[in-house]
PDB file of C-alpha atoms in Angstrom:
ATOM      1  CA  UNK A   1    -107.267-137.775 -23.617  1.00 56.00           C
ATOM      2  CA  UNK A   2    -109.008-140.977 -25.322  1.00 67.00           C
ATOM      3  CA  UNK A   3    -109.665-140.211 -29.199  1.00 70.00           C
ATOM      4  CA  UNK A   4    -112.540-141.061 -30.166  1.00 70.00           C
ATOM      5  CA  UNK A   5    -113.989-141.186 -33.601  1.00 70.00           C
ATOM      6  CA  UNK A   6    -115.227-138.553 -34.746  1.00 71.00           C
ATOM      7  CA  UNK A   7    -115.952-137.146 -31.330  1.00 84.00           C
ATOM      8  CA  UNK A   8    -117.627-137.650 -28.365  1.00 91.00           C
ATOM      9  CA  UNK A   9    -120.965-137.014 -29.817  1.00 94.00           C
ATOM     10  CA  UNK A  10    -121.909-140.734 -30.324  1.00 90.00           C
ATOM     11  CA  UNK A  11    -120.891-141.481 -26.443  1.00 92.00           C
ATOM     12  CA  UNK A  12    -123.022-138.479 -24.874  1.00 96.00           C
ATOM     13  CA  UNK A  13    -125.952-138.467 -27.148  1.00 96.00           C
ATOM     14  CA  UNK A  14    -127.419-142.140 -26.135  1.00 96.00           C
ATOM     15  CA  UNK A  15    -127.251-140.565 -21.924  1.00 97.00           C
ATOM     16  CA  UNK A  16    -128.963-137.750 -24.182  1.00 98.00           C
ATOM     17  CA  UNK A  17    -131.616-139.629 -25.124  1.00 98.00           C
ATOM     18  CA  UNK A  18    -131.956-142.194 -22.200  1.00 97.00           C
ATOM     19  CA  UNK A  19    -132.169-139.849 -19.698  1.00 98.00           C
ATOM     20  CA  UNK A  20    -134.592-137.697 -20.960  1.00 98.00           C
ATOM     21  CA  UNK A  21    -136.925-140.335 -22.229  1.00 98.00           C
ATOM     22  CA  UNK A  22    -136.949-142.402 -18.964  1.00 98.00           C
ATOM     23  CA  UNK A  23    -138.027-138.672 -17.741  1.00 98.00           C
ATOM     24  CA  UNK A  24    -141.045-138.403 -19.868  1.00 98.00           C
ATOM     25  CA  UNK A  25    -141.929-141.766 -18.656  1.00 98.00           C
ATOM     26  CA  UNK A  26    -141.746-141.126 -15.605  1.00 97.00           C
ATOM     27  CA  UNK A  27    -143.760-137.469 -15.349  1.00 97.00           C
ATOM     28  CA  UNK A  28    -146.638-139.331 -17.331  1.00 97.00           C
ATOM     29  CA  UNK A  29    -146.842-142.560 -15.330  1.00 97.00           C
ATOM     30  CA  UNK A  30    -146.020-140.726 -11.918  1.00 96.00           C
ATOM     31  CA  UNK A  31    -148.555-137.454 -12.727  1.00 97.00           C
ATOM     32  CA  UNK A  32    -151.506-140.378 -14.186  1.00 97.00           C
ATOM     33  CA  UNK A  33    -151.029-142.377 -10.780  1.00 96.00           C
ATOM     34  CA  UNK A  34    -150.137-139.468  -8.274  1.00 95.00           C
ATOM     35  CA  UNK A  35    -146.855-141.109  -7.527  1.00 95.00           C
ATOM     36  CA  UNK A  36    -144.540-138.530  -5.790  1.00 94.00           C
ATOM     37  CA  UNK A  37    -141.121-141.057  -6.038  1.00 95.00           C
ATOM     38  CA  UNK A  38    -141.389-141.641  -9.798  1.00 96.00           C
ATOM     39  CA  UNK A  39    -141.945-138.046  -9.527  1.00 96.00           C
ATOM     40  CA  UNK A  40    -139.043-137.384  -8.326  1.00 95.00           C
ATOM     41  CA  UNK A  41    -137.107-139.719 -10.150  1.00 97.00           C
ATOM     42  CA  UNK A  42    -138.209-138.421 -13.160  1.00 97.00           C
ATOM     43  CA  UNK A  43    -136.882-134.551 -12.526  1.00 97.00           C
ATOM     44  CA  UNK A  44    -133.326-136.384 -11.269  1.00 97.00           C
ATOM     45  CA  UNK A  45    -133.275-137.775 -14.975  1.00 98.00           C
ATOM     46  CA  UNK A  46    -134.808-134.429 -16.382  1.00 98.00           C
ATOM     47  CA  UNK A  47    -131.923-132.636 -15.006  1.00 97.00           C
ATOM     48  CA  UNK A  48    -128.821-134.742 -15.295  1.00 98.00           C
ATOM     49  CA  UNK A  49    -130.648-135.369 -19.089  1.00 98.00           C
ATOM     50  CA  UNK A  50    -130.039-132.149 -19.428  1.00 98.00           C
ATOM     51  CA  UNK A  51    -126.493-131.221 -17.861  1.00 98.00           C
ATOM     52  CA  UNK A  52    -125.612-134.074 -20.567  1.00 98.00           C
ATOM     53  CA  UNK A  53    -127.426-132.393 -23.508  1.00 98.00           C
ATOM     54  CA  UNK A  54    -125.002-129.156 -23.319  1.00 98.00           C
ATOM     55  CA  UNK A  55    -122.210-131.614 -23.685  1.00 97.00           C
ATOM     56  CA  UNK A  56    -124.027-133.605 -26.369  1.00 97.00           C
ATOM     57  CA  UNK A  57    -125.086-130.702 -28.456  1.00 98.00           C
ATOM     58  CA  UNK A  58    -121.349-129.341 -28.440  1.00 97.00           C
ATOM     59  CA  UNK A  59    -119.787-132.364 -29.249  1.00 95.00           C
ATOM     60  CA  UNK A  60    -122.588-132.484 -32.189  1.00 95.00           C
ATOM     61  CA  UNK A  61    -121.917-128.915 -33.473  1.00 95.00           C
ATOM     62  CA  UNK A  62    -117.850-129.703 -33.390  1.00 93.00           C
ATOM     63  CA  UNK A  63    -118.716-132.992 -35.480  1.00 91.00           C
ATOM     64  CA  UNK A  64    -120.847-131.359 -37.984  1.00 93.00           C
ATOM     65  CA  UNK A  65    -117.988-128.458 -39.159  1.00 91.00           C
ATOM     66  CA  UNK A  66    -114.933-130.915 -38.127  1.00 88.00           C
ATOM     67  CA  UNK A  67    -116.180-134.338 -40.029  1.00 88.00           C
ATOM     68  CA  UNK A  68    -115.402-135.278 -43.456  1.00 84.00           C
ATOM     69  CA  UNK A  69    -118.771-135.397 -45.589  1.00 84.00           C
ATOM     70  CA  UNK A  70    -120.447-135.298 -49.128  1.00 87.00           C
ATOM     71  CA  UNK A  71    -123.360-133.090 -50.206  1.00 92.00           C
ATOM     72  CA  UNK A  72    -126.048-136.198 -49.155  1.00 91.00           C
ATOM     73  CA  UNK A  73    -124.900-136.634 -45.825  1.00 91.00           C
ATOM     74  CA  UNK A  74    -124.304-132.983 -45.058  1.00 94.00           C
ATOM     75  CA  UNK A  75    -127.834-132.446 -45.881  1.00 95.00           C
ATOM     76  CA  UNK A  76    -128.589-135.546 -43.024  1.00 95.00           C
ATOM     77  CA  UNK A  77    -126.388-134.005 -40.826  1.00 94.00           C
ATOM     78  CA  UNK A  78    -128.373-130.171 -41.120  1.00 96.00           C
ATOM     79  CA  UNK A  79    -131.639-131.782 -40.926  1.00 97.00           C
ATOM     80  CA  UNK A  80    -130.623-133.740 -38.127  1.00 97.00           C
ATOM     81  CA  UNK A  81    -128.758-130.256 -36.398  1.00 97.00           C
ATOM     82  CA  UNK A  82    -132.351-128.739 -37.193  1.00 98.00           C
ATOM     83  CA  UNK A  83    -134.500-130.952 -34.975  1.00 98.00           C
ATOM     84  CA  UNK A  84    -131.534-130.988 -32.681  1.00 98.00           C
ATOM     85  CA  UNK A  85    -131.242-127.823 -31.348  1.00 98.00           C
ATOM     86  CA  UNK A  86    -134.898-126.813 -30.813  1.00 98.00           C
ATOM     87  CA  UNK A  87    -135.609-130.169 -28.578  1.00 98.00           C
ATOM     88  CA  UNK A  88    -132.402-129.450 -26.523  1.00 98.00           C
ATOM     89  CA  UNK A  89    -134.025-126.007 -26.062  1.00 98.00           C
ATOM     90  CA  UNK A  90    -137.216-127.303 -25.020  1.00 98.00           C
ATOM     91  CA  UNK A  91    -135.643-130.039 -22.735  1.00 98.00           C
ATOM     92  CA  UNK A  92    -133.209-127.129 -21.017  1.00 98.00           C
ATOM     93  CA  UNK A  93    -136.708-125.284 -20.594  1.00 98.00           C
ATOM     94  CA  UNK A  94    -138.505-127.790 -19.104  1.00 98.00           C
ATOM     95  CA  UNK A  95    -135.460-128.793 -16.306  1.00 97.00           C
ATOM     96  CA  UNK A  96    -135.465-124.519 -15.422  1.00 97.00           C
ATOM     97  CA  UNK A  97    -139.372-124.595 -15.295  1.00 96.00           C
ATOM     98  CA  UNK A  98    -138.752-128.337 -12.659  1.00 96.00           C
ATOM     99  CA  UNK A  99    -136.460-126.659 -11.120  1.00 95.00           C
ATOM    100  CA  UNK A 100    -138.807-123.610 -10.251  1.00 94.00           C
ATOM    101  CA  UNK A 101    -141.606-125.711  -9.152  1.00 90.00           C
ATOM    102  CA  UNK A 102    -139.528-127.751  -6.800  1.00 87.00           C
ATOM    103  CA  UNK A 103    -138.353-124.762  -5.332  1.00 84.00           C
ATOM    104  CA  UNK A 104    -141.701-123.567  -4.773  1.00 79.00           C
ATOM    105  CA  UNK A 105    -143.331-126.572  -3.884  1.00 83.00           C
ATOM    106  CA  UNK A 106    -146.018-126.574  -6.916  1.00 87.00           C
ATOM    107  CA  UNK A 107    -146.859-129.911  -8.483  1.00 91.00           C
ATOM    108  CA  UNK A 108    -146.707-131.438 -11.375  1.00 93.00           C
ATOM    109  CA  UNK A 109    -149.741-129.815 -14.239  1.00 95.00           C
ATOM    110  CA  UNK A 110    -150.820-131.432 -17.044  1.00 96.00           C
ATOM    111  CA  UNK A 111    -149.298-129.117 -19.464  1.00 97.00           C
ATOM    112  CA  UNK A 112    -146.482-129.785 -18.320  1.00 97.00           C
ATOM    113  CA  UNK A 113    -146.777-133.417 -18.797  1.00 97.00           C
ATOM    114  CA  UNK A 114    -147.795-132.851 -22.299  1.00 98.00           C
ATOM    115  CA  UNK A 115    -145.066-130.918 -23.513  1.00 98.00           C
ATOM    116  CA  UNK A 116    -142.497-133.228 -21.798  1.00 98.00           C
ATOM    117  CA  UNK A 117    -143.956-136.454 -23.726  1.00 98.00           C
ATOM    118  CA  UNK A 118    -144.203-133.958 -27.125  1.00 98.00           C
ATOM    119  CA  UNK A 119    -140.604-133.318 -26.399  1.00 98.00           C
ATOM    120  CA  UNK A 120    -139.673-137.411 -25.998  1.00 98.00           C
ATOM    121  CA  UNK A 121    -141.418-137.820 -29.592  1.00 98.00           C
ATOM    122  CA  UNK A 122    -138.821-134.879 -31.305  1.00 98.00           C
ATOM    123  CA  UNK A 123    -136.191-136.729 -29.166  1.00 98.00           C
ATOM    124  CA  UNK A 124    -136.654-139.867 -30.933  1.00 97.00           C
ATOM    125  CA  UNK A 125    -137.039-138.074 -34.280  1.00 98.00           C
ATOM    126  CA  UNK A 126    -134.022-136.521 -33.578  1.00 98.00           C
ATOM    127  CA  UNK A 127    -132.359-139.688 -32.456  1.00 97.00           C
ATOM    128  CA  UNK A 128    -133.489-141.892 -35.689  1.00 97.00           C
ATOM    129  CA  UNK A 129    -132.220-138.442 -37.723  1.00 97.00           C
ATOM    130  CA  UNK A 130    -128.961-139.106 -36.288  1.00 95.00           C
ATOM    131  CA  UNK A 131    -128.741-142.505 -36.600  1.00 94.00           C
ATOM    132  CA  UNK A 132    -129.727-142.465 -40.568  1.00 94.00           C
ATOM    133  CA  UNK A 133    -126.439-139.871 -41.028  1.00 93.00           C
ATOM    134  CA  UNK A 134    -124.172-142.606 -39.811  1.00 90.00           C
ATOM    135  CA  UNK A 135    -126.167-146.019 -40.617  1.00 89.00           C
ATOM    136  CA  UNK A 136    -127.771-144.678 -44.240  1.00 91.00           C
ATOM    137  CA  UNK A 137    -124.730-142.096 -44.775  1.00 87.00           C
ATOM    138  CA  UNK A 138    -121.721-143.687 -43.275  1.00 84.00           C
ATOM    139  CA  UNK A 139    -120.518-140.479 -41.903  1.00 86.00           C
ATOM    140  CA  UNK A 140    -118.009-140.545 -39.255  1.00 81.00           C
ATOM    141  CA  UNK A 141    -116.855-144.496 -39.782  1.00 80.00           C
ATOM    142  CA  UNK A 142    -112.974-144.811 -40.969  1.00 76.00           C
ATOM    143  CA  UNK A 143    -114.281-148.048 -42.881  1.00 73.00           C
ATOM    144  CA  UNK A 144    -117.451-149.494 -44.799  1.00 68.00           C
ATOM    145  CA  UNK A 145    -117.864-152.962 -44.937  1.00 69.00           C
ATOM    146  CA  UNK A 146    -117.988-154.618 -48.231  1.00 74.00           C
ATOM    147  CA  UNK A 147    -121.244-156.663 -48.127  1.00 71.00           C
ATOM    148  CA  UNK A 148    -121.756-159.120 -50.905  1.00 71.00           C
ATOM    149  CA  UNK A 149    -125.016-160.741 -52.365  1.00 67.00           C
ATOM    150  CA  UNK A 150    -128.197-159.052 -49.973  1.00 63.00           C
ATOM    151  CA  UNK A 151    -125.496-158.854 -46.744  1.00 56.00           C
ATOM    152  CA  UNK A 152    -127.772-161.197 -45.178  1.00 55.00           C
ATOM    153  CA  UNK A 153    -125.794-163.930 -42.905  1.00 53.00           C
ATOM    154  CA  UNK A 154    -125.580-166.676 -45.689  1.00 53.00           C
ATOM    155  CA  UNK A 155    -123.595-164.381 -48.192  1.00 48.00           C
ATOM    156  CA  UNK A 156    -121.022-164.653 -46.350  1.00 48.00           C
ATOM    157  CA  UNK A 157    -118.597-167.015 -44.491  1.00 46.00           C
ATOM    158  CA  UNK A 158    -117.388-166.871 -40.603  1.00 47.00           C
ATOM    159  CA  UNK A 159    -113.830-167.943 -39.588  1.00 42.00           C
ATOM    160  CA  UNK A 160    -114.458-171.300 -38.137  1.00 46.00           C
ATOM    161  CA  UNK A 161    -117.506-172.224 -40.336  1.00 48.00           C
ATOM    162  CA  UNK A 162    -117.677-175.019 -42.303  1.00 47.00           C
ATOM    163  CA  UNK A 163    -116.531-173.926 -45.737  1.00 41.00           C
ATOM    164  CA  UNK A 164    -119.085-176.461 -47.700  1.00 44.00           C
ATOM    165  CA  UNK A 165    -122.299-174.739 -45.881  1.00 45.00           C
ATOM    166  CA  UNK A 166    -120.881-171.153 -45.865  1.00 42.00           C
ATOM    167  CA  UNK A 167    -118.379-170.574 -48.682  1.00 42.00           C
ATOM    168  CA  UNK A 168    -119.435-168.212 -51.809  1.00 44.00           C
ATOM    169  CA  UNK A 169    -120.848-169.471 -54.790  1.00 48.00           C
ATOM    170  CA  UNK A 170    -117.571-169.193 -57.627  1.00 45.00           C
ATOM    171  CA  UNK A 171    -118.615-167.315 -60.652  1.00 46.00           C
ATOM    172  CA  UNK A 172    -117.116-168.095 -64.000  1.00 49.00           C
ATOM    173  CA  UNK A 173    -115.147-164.681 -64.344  1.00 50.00           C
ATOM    174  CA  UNK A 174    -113.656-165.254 -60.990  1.00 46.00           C
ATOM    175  CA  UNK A 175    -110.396-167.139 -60.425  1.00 47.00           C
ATOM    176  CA  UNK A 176    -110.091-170.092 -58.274  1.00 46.00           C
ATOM    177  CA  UNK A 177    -108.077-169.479 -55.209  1.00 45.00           C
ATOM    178  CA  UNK A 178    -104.953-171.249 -54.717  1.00 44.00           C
ATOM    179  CA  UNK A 179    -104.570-173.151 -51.387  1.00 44.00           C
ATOM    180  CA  UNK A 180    -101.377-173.039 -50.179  1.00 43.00           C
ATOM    181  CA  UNK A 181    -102.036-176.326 -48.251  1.00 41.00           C
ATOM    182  CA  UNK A 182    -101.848-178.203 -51.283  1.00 39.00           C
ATOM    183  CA  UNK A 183     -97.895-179.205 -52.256  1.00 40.00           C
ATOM    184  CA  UNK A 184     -96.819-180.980 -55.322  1.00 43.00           C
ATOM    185  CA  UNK A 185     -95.000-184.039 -54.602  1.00 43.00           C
ATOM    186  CA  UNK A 186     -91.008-184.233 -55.117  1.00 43.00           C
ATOM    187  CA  UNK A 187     -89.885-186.396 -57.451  1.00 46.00           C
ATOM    188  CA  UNK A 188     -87.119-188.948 -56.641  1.00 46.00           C
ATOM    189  CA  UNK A 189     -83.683-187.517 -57.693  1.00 45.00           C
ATOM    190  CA  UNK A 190     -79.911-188.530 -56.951  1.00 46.00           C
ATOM    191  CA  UNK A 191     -76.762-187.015 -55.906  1.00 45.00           C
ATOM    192  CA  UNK A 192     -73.388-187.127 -58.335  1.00 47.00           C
ATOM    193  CA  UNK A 193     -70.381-189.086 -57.601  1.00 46.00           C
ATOM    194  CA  UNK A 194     -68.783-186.050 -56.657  1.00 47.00           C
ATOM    195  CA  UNK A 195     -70.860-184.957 -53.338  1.00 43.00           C
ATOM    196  CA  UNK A 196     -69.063-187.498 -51.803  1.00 44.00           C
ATOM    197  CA  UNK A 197     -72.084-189.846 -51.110  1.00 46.00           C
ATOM    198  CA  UNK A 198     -73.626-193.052 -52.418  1.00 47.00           C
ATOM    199  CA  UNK A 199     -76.239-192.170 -54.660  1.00 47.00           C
ATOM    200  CA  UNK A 200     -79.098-192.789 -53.393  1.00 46.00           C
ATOM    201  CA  UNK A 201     -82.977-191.759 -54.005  1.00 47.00           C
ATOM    202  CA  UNK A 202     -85.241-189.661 -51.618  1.00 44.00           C
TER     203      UNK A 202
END
């Protein structure tokens, strides 16, 4: 099986939150303009939304026991596990209650429209929750980058750029770097009589 770091969390959770937002979308624009196809396309992404969110929220609960953390970013990680949870809940609701009306033929009602779009806003919450424990926390990366000056794209230099418009400013306490290009000339020298050759300079 592929590893992948931590987990499979980070793969599911964006068809997590795609899915289930393009659904919200959908209800509202297809229930405000009595469009049966969008509609319909939005319970297709309500319920494959959530067949993905069982996997997501797994994968989530494995990487929050399972992935190495400090006390900051374990208290990310339960505040972001605390929005979790309920919105899955309420998604998983909201596909069974879909899932009933189609069955029975009922359409669409407001209310349900309402808690749908309610549920898209703690999806995003949840969403920008998660992204702040690996963006703001670094948890889960096997490296941070070292960023110098205010890691904007001048305070540093690109393979390839041209070294006088990118190159860091040298500080005093900083030593200059050696390049290796750079050889000290030899200096003419002779053989003795005893090589067995003329002497001769290089």
């Amino acid at each position: 099986m592929i590893e992948i770091i931590p987990n499979w969390h980070p793969i599911l959770v964006h068809f997590t939150i795609g899915l289930l937002a393009v659904s919200g979308l959908l209800y509202a624009v297809g229930y405000a303009f009595k469009r049966d196809n969008l509609l319909t396309v939005a319970r297709w992404n309500l319920w494959l939304g959530s067949l993905i969110t069982i996997a997501t929220v797994l994968a989530g609960l494995y990487a929050y026991s399972t992935v190495a953390h400090d006390g900051a970013s374990h208290a990310a990680m339960t505040n972001h596990k605390n929005w979790a949870l309920p919105t899955a809940s309420v998604f998983l609701a909201l596909s069974l209650w879909a899932f009933i009306k189609q069955r029975g033929g009922k359409p669409v009602s407001l209310l349900f429209v309402i808690l749908i779009l309610m549920a898209s806003i703690s999806l995003g919450i949840t969403g920008f929750k998660g992204a702040e424990v690996v963006y703001r926390h670094g948890t889960g990366v096997m490296r941070m980058p070292v960023v110098e000056g205010d890691g904007g794209h001048d305070s540093h230099a690109h393979v390839g750029d041209n070294a006088h418009d990118t190159a860091p400013e040298h500080h005093d306490d900083m030593p200059m770097p050696v390049n290796p290009t750079i050889i000290e000339p030899t200096p003419p020298h002779g053989h003795d009589d005893n090589s067995g050759h003329d002497n001769h300079n290089h």
